[in-house]
Short mmCIF file of C-alpha atoms in Angstrom, two decimals:
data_model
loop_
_atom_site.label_atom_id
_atom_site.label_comp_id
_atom_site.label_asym_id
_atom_site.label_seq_id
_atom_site.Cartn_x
_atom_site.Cartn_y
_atom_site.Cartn_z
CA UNK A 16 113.27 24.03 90.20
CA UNK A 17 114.37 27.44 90.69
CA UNK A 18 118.01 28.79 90.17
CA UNK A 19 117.81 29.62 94.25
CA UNK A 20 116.49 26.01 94.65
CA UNK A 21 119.15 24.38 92.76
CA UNK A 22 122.08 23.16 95.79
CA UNK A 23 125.46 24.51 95.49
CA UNK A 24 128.20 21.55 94.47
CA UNK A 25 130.46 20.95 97.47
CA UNK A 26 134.01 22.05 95.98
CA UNK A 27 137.11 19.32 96.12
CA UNK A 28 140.75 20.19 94.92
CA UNK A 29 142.15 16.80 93.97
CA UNK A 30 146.37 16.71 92.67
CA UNK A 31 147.79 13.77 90.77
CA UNK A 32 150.48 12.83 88.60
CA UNK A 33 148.70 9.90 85.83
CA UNK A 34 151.96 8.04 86.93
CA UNK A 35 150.87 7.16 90.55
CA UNK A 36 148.46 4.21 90.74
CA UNK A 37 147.65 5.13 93.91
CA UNK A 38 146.61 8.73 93.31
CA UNK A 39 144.35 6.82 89.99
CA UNK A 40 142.03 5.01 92.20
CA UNK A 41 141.89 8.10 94.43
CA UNK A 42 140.56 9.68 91.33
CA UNK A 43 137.85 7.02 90.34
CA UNK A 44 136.26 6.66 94.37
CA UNK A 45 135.85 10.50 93.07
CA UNK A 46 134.33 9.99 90.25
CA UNK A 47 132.06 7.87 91.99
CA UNK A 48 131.37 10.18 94.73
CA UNK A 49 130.21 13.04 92.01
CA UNK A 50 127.50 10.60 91.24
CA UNK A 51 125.79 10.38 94.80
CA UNK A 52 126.51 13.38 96.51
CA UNK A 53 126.77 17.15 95.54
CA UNK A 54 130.40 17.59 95.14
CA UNK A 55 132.38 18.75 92.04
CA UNK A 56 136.28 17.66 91.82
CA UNK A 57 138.85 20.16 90.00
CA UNK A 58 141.46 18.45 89.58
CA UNK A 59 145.43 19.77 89.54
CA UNK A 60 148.94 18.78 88.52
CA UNK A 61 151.69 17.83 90.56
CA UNK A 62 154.93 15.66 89.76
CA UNK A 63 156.63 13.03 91.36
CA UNK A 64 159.64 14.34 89.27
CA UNK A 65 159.42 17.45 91.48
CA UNK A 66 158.90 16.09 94.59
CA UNK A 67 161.64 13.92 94.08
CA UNK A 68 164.23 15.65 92.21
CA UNK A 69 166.48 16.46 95.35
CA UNK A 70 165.70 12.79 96.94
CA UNK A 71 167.55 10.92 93.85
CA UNK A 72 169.77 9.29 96.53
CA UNK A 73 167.55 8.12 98.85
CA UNK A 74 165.24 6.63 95.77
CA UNK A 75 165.38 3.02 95.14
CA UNK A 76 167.19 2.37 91.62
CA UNK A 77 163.79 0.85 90.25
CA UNK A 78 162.13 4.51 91.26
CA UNK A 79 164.69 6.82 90.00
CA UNK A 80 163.58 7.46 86.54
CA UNK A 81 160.76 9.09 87.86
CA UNK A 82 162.77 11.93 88.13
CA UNK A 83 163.88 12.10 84.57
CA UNK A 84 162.16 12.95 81.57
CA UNK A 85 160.46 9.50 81.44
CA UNK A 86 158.60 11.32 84.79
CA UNK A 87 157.88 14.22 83.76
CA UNK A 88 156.42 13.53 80.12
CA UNK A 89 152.84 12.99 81.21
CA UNK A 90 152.14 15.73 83.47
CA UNK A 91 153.77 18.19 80.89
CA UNK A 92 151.44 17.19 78.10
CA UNK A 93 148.56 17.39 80.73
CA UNK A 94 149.43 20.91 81.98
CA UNK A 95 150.07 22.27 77.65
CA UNK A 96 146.56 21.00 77.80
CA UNK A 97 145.23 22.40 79.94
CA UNK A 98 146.76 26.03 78.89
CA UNK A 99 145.80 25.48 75.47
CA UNK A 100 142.08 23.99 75.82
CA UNK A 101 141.46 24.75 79.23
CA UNK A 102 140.68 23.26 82.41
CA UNK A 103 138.17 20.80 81.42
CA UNK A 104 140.91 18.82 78.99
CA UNK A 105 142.94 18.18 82.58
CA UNK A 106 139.94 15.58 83.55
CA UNK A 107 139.51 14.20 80.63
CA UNK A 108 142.92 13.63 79.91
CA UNK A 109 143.69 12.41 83.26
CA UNK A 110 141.07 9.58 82.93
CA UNK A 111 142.38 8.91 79.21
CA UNK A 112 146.42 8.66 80.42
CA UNK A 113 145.28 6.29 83.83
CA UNK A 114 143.11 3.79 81.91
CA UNK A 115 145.77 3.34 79.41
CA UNK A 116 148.73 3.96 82.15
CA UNK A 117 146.55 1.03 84.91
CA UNK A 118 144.41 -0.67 83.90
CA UNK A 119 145.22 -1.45 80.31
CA UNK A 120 148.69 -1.99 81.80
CA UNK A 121 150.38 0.29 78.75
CA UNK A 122 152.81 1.86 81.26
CA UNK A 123 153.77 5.63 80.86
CA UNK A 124 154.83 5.15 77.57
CA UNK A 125 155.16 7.96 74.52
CA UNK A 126 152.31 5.61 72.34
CA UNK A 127 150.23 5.45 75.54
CA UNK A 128 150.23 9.59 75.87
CA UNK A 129 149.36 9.47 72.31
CA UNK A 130 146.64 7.36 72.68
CA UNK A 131 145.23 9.47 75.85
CA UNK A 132 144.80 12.60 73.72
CA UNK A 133 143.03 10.90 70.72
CA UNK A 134 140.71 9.08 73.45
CA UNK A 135 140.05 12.42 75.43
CA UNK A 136 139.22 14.17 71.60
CA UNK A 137 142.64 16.41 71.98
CA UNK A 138 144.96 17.36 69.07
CA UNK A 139 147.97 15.00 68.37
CA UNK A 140 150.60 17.35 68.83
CA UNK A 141 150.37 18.28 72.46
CA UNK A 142 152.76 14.94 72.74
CA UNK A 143 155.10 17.54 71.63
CA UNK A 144 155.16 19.07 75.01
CA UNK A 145 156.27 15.70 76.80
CA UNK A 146 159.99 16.92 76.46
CA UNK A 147 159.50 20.66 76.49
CA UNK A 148 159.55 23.16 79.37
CA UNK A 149 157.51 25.58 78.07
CA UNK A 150 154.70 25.05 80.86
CA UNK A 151 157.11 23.70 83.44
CA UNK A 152 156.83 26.98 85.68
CA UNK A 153 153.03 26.60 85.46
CA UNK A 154 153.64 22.47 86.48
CA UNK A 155 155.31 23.67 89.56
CA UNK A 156 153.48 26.37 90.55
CA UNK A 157 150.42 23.80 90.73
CA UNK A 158 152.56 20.92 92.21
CA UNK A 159 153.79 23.68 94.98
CA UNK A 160 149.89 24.56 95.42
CA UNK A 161 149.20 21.34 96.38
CA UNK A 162 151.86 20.09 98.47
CA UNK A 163 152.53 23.20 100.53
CA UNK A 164 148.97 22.95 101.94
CA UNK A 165 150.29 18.96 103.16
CA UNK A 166 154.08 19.55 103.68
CA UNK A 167 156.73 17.53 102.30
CA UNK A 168 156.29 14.41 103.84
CA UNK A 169 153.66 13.09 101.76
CA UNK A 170 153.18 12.45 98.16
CA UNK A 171 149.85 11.92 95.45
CA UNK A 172 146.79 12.50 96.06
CA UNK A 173 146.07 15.31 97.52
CA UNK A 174 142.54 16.54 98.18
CA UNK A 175 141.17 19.76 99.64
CA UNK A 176 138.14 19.56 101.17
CA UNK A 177 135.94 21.76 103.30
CA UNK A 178 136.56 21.69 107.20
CA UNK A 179 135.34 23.44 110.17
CA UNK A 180 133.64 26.69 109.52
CA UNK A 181 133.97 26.16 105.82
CA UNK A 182 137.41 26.79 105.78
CA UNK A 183 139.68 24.20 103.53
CA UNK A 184 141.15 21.22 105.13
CA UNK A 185 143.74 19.03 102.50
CA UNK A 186 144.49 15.48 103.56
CA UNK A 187 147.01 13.33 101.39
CA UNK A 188 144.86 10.16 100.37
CA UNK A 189 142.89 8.66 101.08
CA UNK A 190 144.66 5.57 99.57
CA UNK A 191 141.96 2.68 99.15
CA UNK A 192 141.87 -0.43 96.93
CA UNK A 193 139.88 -1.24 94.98
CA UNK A 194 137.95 1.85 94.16
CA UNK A 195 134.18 1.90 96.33
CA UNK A 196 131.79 2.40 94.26
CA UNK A 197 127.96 3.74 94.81
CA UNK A 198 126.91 3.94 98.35
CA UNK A 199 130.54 2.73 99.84
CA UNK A 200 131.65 5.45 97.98
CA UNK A 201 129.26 7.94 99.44
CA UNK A 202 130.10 6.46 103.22
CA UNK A 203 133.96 6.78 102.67
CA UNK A 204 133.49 10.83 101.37
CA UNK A 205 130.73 11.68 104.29
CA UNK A 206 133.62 10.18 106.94
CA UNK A 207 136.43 12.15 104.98
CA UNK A 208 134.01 15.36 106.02
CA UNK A 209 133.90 14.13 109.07
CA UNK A 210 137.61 14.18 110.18
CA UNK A 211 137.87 17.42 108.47
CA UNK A 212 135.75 19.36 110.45
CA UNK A 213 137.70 17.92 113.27
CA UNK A 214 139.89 20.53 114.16
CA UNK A 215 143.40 19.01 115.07
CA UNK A 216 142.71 15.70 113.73
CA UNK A 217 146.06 15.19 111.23
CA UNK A 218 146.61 11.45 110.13
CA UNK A 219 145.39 7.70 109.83
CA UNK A 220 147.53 5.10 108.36
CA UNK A 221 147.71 1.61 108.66
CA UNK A 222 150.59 -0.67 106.50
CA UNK A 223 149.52 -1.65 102.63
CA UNK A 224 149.11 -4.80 102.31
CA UNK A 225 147.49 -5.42 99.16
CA UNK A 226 148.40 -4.01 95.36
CA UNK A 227 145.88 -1.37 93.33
CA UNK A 228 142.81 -3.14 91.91
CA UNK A 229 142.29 -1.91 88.42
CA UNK A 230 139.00 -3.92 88.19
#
């Protein structure tokens, strides 16, 4: 096959924080769409320490060390990754700090982000940058990226896709549990095209009543 023949990958823009179990199995229907349709994810920081930093009042008291240094740790050491060994390491480690983060059920711990970068094959001492600020103009400068094209109102994931006309629609979810895999997967992503290229069409929701399925 020709270079001319070979079919352009379908962009997607996809922001987490490793901290949101929600966002995680976001990231793994993802994953599984990459493997039956022509799409390509690049994925982004943002921080539920930043969008909840002047909300510490209205958290609940189990929620409010997310915006502390406990919250910020992981996407820190993500985003001196991704500065230092570019923007490949940001999928990698993403998928290295969840499965230790979910479904090993390590929690965001310091020993867990340590693990993450010796299973994603990245040098020990970007742990370092879990309690600096060197990169923490860069972390909000992506965070603001992605939440400014959603407003306020909504949290992680975030996903850009394309819309009408080709022009980029972002949608926060879509929040599903457990992950679809394989043709479910493919079905979900061809209907999240679909409401895209509906021009107007803003929101579905319906109440959560069931946990994330690390399976």
């Amino acid at each position: 096959m020709s270079d001319t023949q070979v079919r352009e990958k379908t962009p997607v823009d996809f922001w987490f924080d490793p901290l949101c179990p929600w966002a995680w199995m976001t990231s793994r229907w993802m994953l599984e769409v990459e493997k039956v349709r022509d799409v390509e994810v690049r994925w982004h920081v943002m921080s539920l320490a930043v969008l909840n930093e002047d909300k510490l009042d209205e958290l609940p008291e189990a929620y409010r060390w997310l915006t502390g240094p406990k919250g910020f740790a992981p996407v820190r050491v993500v985003v001196a990754a991704q500065q230092k060994h570019g923007d490949e390491a940001v999928g990698k480690l993403y998928t290295a700090l969840g499965t230790r983060f979910h479904n090993n059920g390590e929690g965001p711990t310091r020993e867990a982000i340590a693990g993450a970068l010796a299973d994603a094959g990245l040098p020990a001492e970007l742990i370092d940058y879990a309690d600096s600020e060197e990169y923490d103009e860069v972390l909000r400068a992506s965070h603001a990226d992605g939440i400014e094209r959603v407003g306020q109102e909504v949290g992680t994931p975030v996903i850009s896709v394309p819309g009408a006309d080709g022009a980029e629609v972002a949608f926060f979810g879509p929040v599903v549990t457990p992950t679809p895999r394989g043709e479910d997967a493919a079905r979900l992503w061809d209907g999240t095209l679909l409401v895209a290229s509906t021009p107007g069409f803003y929101e579905i929701k319906r109440t959560r009543t069931a946990a994330p399925s690390f399976e």
